[in-house]
mmCIF file of C-alpha atoms in Angstrom:
data_model
loop_
_atom_site.group_PDB
_atom_site.id
_atom_site.type_symbol
_atom_site.label_atom_id
_atom_site.label_comp_id
_atom_site.label_asym_id
_atom_site.label_seq_id
_atom_site.Cartn_x
_atom_site.Cartn_y
_atom_site.Cartn_z
ATOM 1 C CA LYS A 1 -103.672 -44.390 119.108
ATOM 2 C CA GLN A 2 -105.617 -41.129 119.144
ATOM 3 C CA GLU A 3 -108.470 -41.306 121.638
ATOM 4 C CA VAL A 4 -110.926 -38.941 123.284
ATOM 5 C CA THR A 5 -112.385 -39.746 126.695
ATOM 6 C CA GLN A 6 -115.252 -38.099 128.558
ATOM 7 C CA ILE A 7 -115.930 -38.771 132.238
ATOM 8 C CA PRO A 8 -118.456 -39.047 133.798
ATOM 9 C CA ALA A 9 -120.831 -40.735 131.370
ATOM 10 C CA ALA A 10 -123.793 -39.169 133.160
ATOM 11 C CA LEU A 11 -124.324 -36.269 135.538
ATOM 12 C CA SER A 12 -127.386 -35.071 137.414
ATOM 13 C CA VAL A 13 -127.456 -31.651 139.101
ATOM 14 C CA PRO A 14 -130.097 -29.333 140.580
ATOM 15 C CA GLU A 15 -131.114 -26.256 138.638
ATOM 16 C CA GLY A 16 -128.908 -23.220 139.206
ATOM 17 C CA GLU A 17 -125.725 -25.134 139.902
ATOM 18 C CA ASN A 18 -122.494 -24.345 138.081
ATOM 19 C CA LEU A 19 -120.954 -27.448 136.554
ATOM 20 C CA VAL A 20 -117.912 -28.689 134.686
ATOM 21 C CA LEU A 21 -117.750 -31.374 132.008
ATOM 22 C CA ASN A 22 -114.420 -32.993 131.245
ATOM 23 C CA CYS A 23 -112.737 -34.159 128.045
ATOM 24 C CA SER A 24 -109.287 -35.740 127.851
ATOM 25 C CA PHE A 25 -107.297 -36.702 124.785
ATOM 26 C CA THR A 26 -104.146 -38.568 123.906
ATOM 27 C CA ASP A 27 -101.454 -36.699 121.953
ATOM 28 C CA SER A 28 -101.283 -32.994 122.712
ATOM 29 C CA ALA A 29 -100.557 -32.000 119.076
ATOM 30 C CA ILE A 30 -104.168 -31.162 118.292
ATOM 31 C CA TYR A 31 -105.437 -28.906 115.528
ATOM 32 C CA ASN A 32 -108.623 -27.893 117.325
ATOM 33 C CA LEU A 33 -111.253 -29.111 119.781
ATOM 34 C CA GLN A 34 -115.032 -28.703 119.595
ATOM 35 C CA TRP A 35 -117.858 -29.137 122.068
ATOM 36 C CA PHE A 36 -121.254 -30.262 120.765
ATOM 37 C CA ARG A 37 -124.705 -30.681 122.241
ATOM 38 C CA GLN A 38 -127.002 -33.547 121.239
ATOM 39 C CA ASP A 39 -130.675 -33.666 122.194
ATOM 40 C CA PRO A 40 -132.435 -37.076 122.236
ATOM 41 C CA GLY A 41 -133.165 -38.330 118.740
ATOM 42 C CA LYS A 42 -131.505 -35.318 117.145
ATOM 43 C CA GLY A 43 -128.295 -34.417 115.381
ATOM 44 C CA LEU A 44 -125.393 -32.515 116.930
ATOM 45 C CA THR A 45 -125.191 -28.767 117.397
ATOM 46 C CA SER A 46 -121.823 -27.067 117.715
ATOM 47 C CA LEU A 47 -121.381 -25.053 120.920
ATOM 48 C CA LEU A 48 -117.777 -23.893 120.979
ATOM 49 C CA LEU A 49 -114.607 -24.454 118.958
ATOM 50 C CA ILE A 50 -111.123 -23.863 120.391
ATOM 51 C CA GLN A 51 -108.141 -23.572 118.097
ATOM 52 C CA SER A 52 -104.871 -25.127 119.254
ATOM 53 C CA SER A 53 -103.414 -21.651 119.811
ATOM 54 C CA GLN A 54 -106.290 -20.592 122.084
ATOM 55 C CA ARG A 55 -106.803 -21.241 125.793
ATOM 56 C CA GLU A 56 -110.561 -20.699 126.014
ATOM 57 C CA GLN A 57 -113.746 -19.685 124.245
ATOM 58 C CA THR A 58 -116.944 -18.261 125.711
ATOM 59 C CA SER A 59 -120.534 -18.133 124.522
ATOM 60 C CA GLY A 60 -123.182 -16.914 126.923
ATOM 61 C CA ARG A 61 -123.217 -19.180 129.981
ATOM 62 C CA LEU A 62 -120.742 -21.575 128.393
ATOM 63 C CA ASN A 63 -116.970 -21.424 128.709
ATOM 64 C CA ALA A 64 -114.613 -23.991 127.214
ATOM 65 C CA SER A 65 -110.955 -24.175 128.182
ATOM 66 C CA LEU A 66 -108.067 -26.052 126.616
ATOM 67 C CA ASP A 67 -104.858 -27.275 128.246
ATOM 68 C CA LYS A 68 -102.909 -29.077 125.554
ATOM 69 C CA SER A 69 -99.962 -29.974 127.760
ATOM 70 C CA SER A 70 -102.183 -32.020 130.062
ATOM 71 C CA GLY A 71 -104.424 -33.267 127.247
ATOM 72 C CA ARG A 72 -107.602 -31.842 128.759
ATOM 73 C CA SER A 73 -110.511 -29.580 127.979
ATOM 74 C CA THR A 74 -113.368 -28.520 130.238
ATOM 75 C CA LEU A 75 -116.797 -27.149 129.420
ATOM 76 C CA TYR A 76 -118.098 -24.894 132.188
ATOM 77 C CA ILE A 77 -121.850 -24.250 132.328
ATOM 78 C CA ALA A 78 -122.918 -21.435 134.623
ATOM 79 C CA ALA A 79 -126.278 -21.309 136.393
ATOM 80 C CA SER A 80 -127.577 -24.503 134.818
ATOM 81 C CA GLN A 81 -131.183 -24.707 133.604
ATOM 82 C CA PRO A 82 -133.466 -27.684 132.805
ATOM 83 C CA GLY A 83 -133.151 -26.714 129.138
ATOM 84 C CA ASP A 84 -129.426 -27.538 129.359
ATOM 85 C CA SER A 85 -130.311 -31.232 129.766
ATOM 86 C CA ALA A 86 -128.728 -33.042 126.832
ATOM 87 C CA THR A 87 -125.670 -35.089 125.929
ATOM 88 C CA TYR A 88 -122.479 -33.089 125.513
ATOM 89 C CA LEU A 89 -119.795 -34.432 123.201
ATOM 90 C CA CYS A 90 -116.200 -33.407 122.747
ATOM 91 C CA ALA A 91 -114.471 -33.815 119.363
ATOM 92 C CA VAL A 92 -110.761 -33.446 118.650
ATOM 93 C CA SER A 93 -108.990 -32.934 115.351
ATOM 94 C CA TRP A 94 -105.333 -33.886 114.977
ATOM 95 C CA ASP A 95 -105.319 -32.831 111.351
ATOM 96 C CA PHE A 96 -107.503 -30.561 109.244
ATOM 97 C CA ASN A 97 -109.665 -33.346 107.878
ATOM 98 C CA LYS A 98 -110.899 -35.708 110.580
ATOM 99 C CA PHE A 99 -112.510 -35.484 114.016
ATOM 100 C CA TYR A 100 -112.475 -38.006 116.853
ATOM 101 C CA PHE A 101 -115.397 -37.957 119.286
ATOM 102 C CA GLY A 102 -115.656 -38.864 122.941
ATOM 103 C CA SER A 103 -118.582 -40.979 124.110
ATOM 104 C CA GLY A 104 -120.288 -37.987 125.687
ATOM 105 C CA THR A 105 -121.627 -36.901 129.089
ATOM 106 C CA LYS A 106 -125.392 -37.095 129.541
ATOM 107 C CA LEU A 107 -126.467 -34.123 131.647
ATOM 108 C CA ASN A 108 -129.744 -33.941 133.547
ATOM 109 C CA VAL A 109 -130.600 -30.636 135.215
ATOM 110 C CA LYS A 110 -133.402 -31.136 137.730
ATOM 111 C CA PRO A 111 -135.953 -28.337 138.260
ATOM 112 C CA ASN B 1 -131.797 -22.990 103.373
ATOM 113 C CA ALA B 2 -132.397 -26.568 104.599
ATOM 114 C CA GLY B 3 -128.840 -27.165 105.887
ATOM 115 C CA VAL B 4 -127.957 -30.870 105.969
ATOM 116 C CA THR B 5 -130.705 -33.366 105.195
ATOM 117 C CA GLN B 6 -130.642 -37.156 105.330
ATOM 118 C CA THR B 7 -132.829 -39.689 103.558
ATOM 119 C CA PRO B 8 -134.393 -41.955 104.801
ATOM 120 C CA LYS B 9 -135.069 -41.185 108.467
ATOM 121 C CA PHE B 10 -135.585 -44.835 109.404
ATOM 122 C CA ARG B 11 -135.091 -48.145 107.638
ATOM 123 C CA VAL B 12 -135.329 -51.845 108.465
ATOM 124 C CA LEU B 13 -133.213 -54.250 106.435
ATOM 125 C CA LYS B 14 -132.758 -57.987 106.413
ATOM 126 C CA THR B 15 -129.261 -59.427 106.610
ATOM 127 C CA GLY B 16 -127.671 -59.441 103.177
ATOM 128 C CA GLN B 17 -129.824 -56.691 101.683
ATOM 129 C CA SER B 18 -128.289 -53.546 100.260
ATOM 130 C CA MET B 19 -129.257 -49.901 100.593
ATOM 131 C CA THR B 20 -127.999 -46.369 100.051
ATOM 132 C CA LEU B 21 -128.245 -43.500 102.500
ATOM 133 C CA LEU B 22 -128.360 -40.031 100.990
ATOM 134 C CA CYS B 23 -126.917 -36.897 102.529
ATOM 135 C CA ALA B 24 -127.542 -33.514 100.913
ATOM 136 C CA GLN B 25 -126.302 -30.042 101.886
ATOM 137 C CA ASP B 26 -127.212 -26.708 100.387
ATOM 138 C CA MET B 27 -124.436 -24.627 101.949
ATOM 139 C CA ASN B 28 -121.836 -25.197 99.207
ATOM 140 C CA HIS B 29 -119.562 -26.967 101.703
ATOM 141 C CA GLU B 30 -116.431 -28.728 100.502
ATOM 142 C CA TYR B 31 -116.108 -31.331 103.258
ATOM 143 C CA MET B 32 -118.682 -34.014 104.030
ATOM 144 C CA TYR B 33 -118.641 -36.856 106.560
ATOM 145 C CA TRP B 34 -120.476 -40.050 107.444
ATOM 146 C CA TYR B 35 -120.482 -41.164 111.098
ATOM 147 C CA ARG B 36 -122.185 -43.946 113.002
ATOM 148 C CA GLN B 37 -123.314 -43.694 116.624
ATOM 149 C CA ASP B 38 -123.911 -46.741 118.778
ATOM 150 C CA PRO B 39 -125.383 -46.770 122.317
ATOM 151 C CA GLY B 40 -122.941 -45.492 124.910
ATOM 152 C CA MET B 41 -120.405 -44.552 122.296
ATOM 153 C CA GLY B 42 -119.484 -41.366 120.580
ATOM 154 C CA LEU B 43 -119.547 -40.871 116.863
ATOM 155 C CA ARG B 44 -117.130 -42.913 114.784
ATOM 156 C CA LEU B 45 -116.060 -41.743 111.347
ATOM 157 C CA ILE B 46 -116.881 -44.123 108.508
ATOM 158 C CA HIS B 47 -115.802 -42.214 105.388
ATOM 159 C CA TYR B 48 -115.314 -38.604 104.457
ATOM 160 C CA SER B 49 -114.821 -36.380 101.415
ATOM 161 C CA VAL B 50 -112.748 -33.229 101.018
ATOM 162 C CA GLY B 51 -114.389 -32.182 97.768
ATOM 163 C CA GLU B 52 -116.455 -33.302 94.797
ATOM 164 C CA GLY B 53 -115.136 -36.561 93.370
ATOM 165 C CA THR B 54 -112.985 -37.403 96.408
ATOM 166 C CA THR B 55 -113.485 -39.940 99.206
ATOM 167 C CA ALA B 56 -111.317 -41.237 102.049
ATOM 168 C CA LYS B 57 -111.589 -43.887 104.769
ATOM 169 C CA GLY B 58 -112.251 -43.065 108.382
ATOM 170 C CA GLU B 59 -112.014 -45.197 111.537
ATOM 171 C CA VAL B 60 -114.588 -47.871 110.641
ATOM 172 C CA PRO B 61 -114.903 -48.118 106.830
ATOM 173 C CA ASP B 62 -115.346 -51.889 106.439
ATOM 174 C CA GLY B 63 -118.682 -52.919 104.934
ATOM 175 C CA TYR B 64 -119.444 -49.425 103.591
ATOM 176 C CA ASN B 65 -118.800 -47.584 100.349
ATOM 177 C CA VAL B 66 -119.319 -43.921 99.496
ATOM 178 C CA SER B 67 -119.544 -41.646 96.499
ATOM 179 C CA ARG B 68 -119.416 -37.858 96.040
ATOM 180 C CA LEU B 69 -120.357 -37.351 92.397
ATOM 181 C CA LYS B 70 -121.954 -33.972 93.106
ATOM 182 C CA LYS B 71 -120.657 -31.422 95.599
ATOM 183 C CA GLN B 72 -123.962 -31.215 97.436
ATOM 184 C CA ASN B 73 -124.505 -34.972 97.849
ATOM 185 C CA PHE B 74 -122.639 -37.677 99.755
ATOM 186 C CA LEU B 75 -123.965 -41.230 99.458
ATOM 187 C CA LEU B 76 -123.274 -44.079 101.887
ATOM 188 C CA GLY B 77 -123.830 -47.603 100.594
ATOM 189 C CA LEU B 78 -124.192 -50.903 102.386
ATOM 190 C CA GLU B 79 -123.683 -53.713 99.866
ATOM 191 C CA SER B 80 -124.606 -56.610 102.153
ATOM 192 C CA ALA B 81 -126.078 -55.447 105.452
ATOM 193 C CA ALA B 82 -125.112 -57.207 108.690
ATOM 194 C CA PRO B 83 -126.706 -56.949 112.161
ATOM 195 C CA SER B 84 -123.499 -55.224 113.362
ATOM 196 C CA GLN B 85 -124.417 -52.308 111.104
ATOM 197 C CA THR B 86 -127.527 -51.565 113.157
ATOM 198 C CA SER B 87 -126.845 -48.009 114.255
ATOM 199 C CA VAL B 88 -127.756 -44.361 113.875
ATOM 200 C CA TYR B 89 -125.959 -42.780 110.943
ATOM 201 C CA PHE B 90 -125.134 -39.080 110.888
ATOM 202 C CA CYS B 91 -123.947 -36.988 108.008
ATOM 203 C CA ALA B 92 -122.074 -33.730 108.519
ATOM 204 C CA SER B 93 -120.560 -31.034 106.355
ATOM 205 C CA ARG B 94 -118.247 -28.078 106.826
ATOM 206 C CA PRO B 95 -116.951 -25.317 104.594
ATOM 207 C CA GLY B 96 -113.293 -26.357 104.478
ATOM 208 C CA ASP B 97 -112.253 -22.766 105.131
ATOM 209 C CA ALA B 98 -109.543 -22.716 107.787
ATOM 210 C CA ASP B 99 -111.309 -19.913 109.648
ATOM 211 C CA VAL B 100 -114.727 -21.573 109.723
ATOM 212 C CA GLU B 101 -114.339 -25.170 110.838
ATOM 213 C CA THR B 102 -117.662 -25.923 112.527
ATOM 214 C CA GLN B 103 -119.369 -29.091 111.378
ATOM 215 C CA TYR B 104 -123.075 -28.988 110.583
ATOM 216 C CA PHE B 105 -124.959 -32.213 111.248
ATOM 217 C CA GLY B 106 -128.030 -33.803 109.726
ATOM 218 C CA PRO B 107 -130.837 -35.279 111.868
ATOM 219 C CA GLY B 108 -129.646 -38.874 111.482
ATOM 220 C CA THR B 109 -130.874 -42.103 109.903
ATOM 221 C CA ARG B 110 -131.841 -45.004 112.159
ATOM 222 C CA LEU B 111 -130.996 -48.340 110.570
ATOM 223 C CA LEU B 112 -132.074 -51.707 111.953
ATOM 224 C CA VAL B 113 -130.616 -54.843 110.366
ATOM 225 C CA LEU B 114 -132.432 -58.062 111.274
#
């Protein structure tokens, strides 16, 4: 069965700290992997998308890496800020049509 | 350019009642999706569409029906609502172009079934 797992479910860090969020998936034959941000009561906003042929993608203070052989992706956030507080979700596609989501990591960055 | 919109924003139903959730996108996207999100869980795919007139089942399709009569609209129907369908429902769309695969999400519809 194709599954996406995110651990931990919640994370609290002081402002300024660098942090890593984890995503693991069964079956390494993925098409692509996306990281999303969700603010309370809101929809999802795409942060980064990594194609299966890529190893990482960067946008500002965010860096996402992909290791298909181990079934893992990490989202690195540099110099965290209170405005980064949100839930971060990982979504994996094993074909072109459908996406499977992890349950998310709720991040709290304390001022 | 409104992006993806969902109607209604919030609804309370009694068990056995029916309703339709509307998703509309103005980006000329081919693909559209309906997800549900329950506390402590990620999004689970209910149904999706790869183009006007097409629909397909996702992970949790039971108790739901969909229609895509117009490219810009994707409707989700509950024929006989059950308390287990209490959830937040999200619609998403994406172009369908292999080079541009980001999904764009609506703000969600909160549904409470009593």
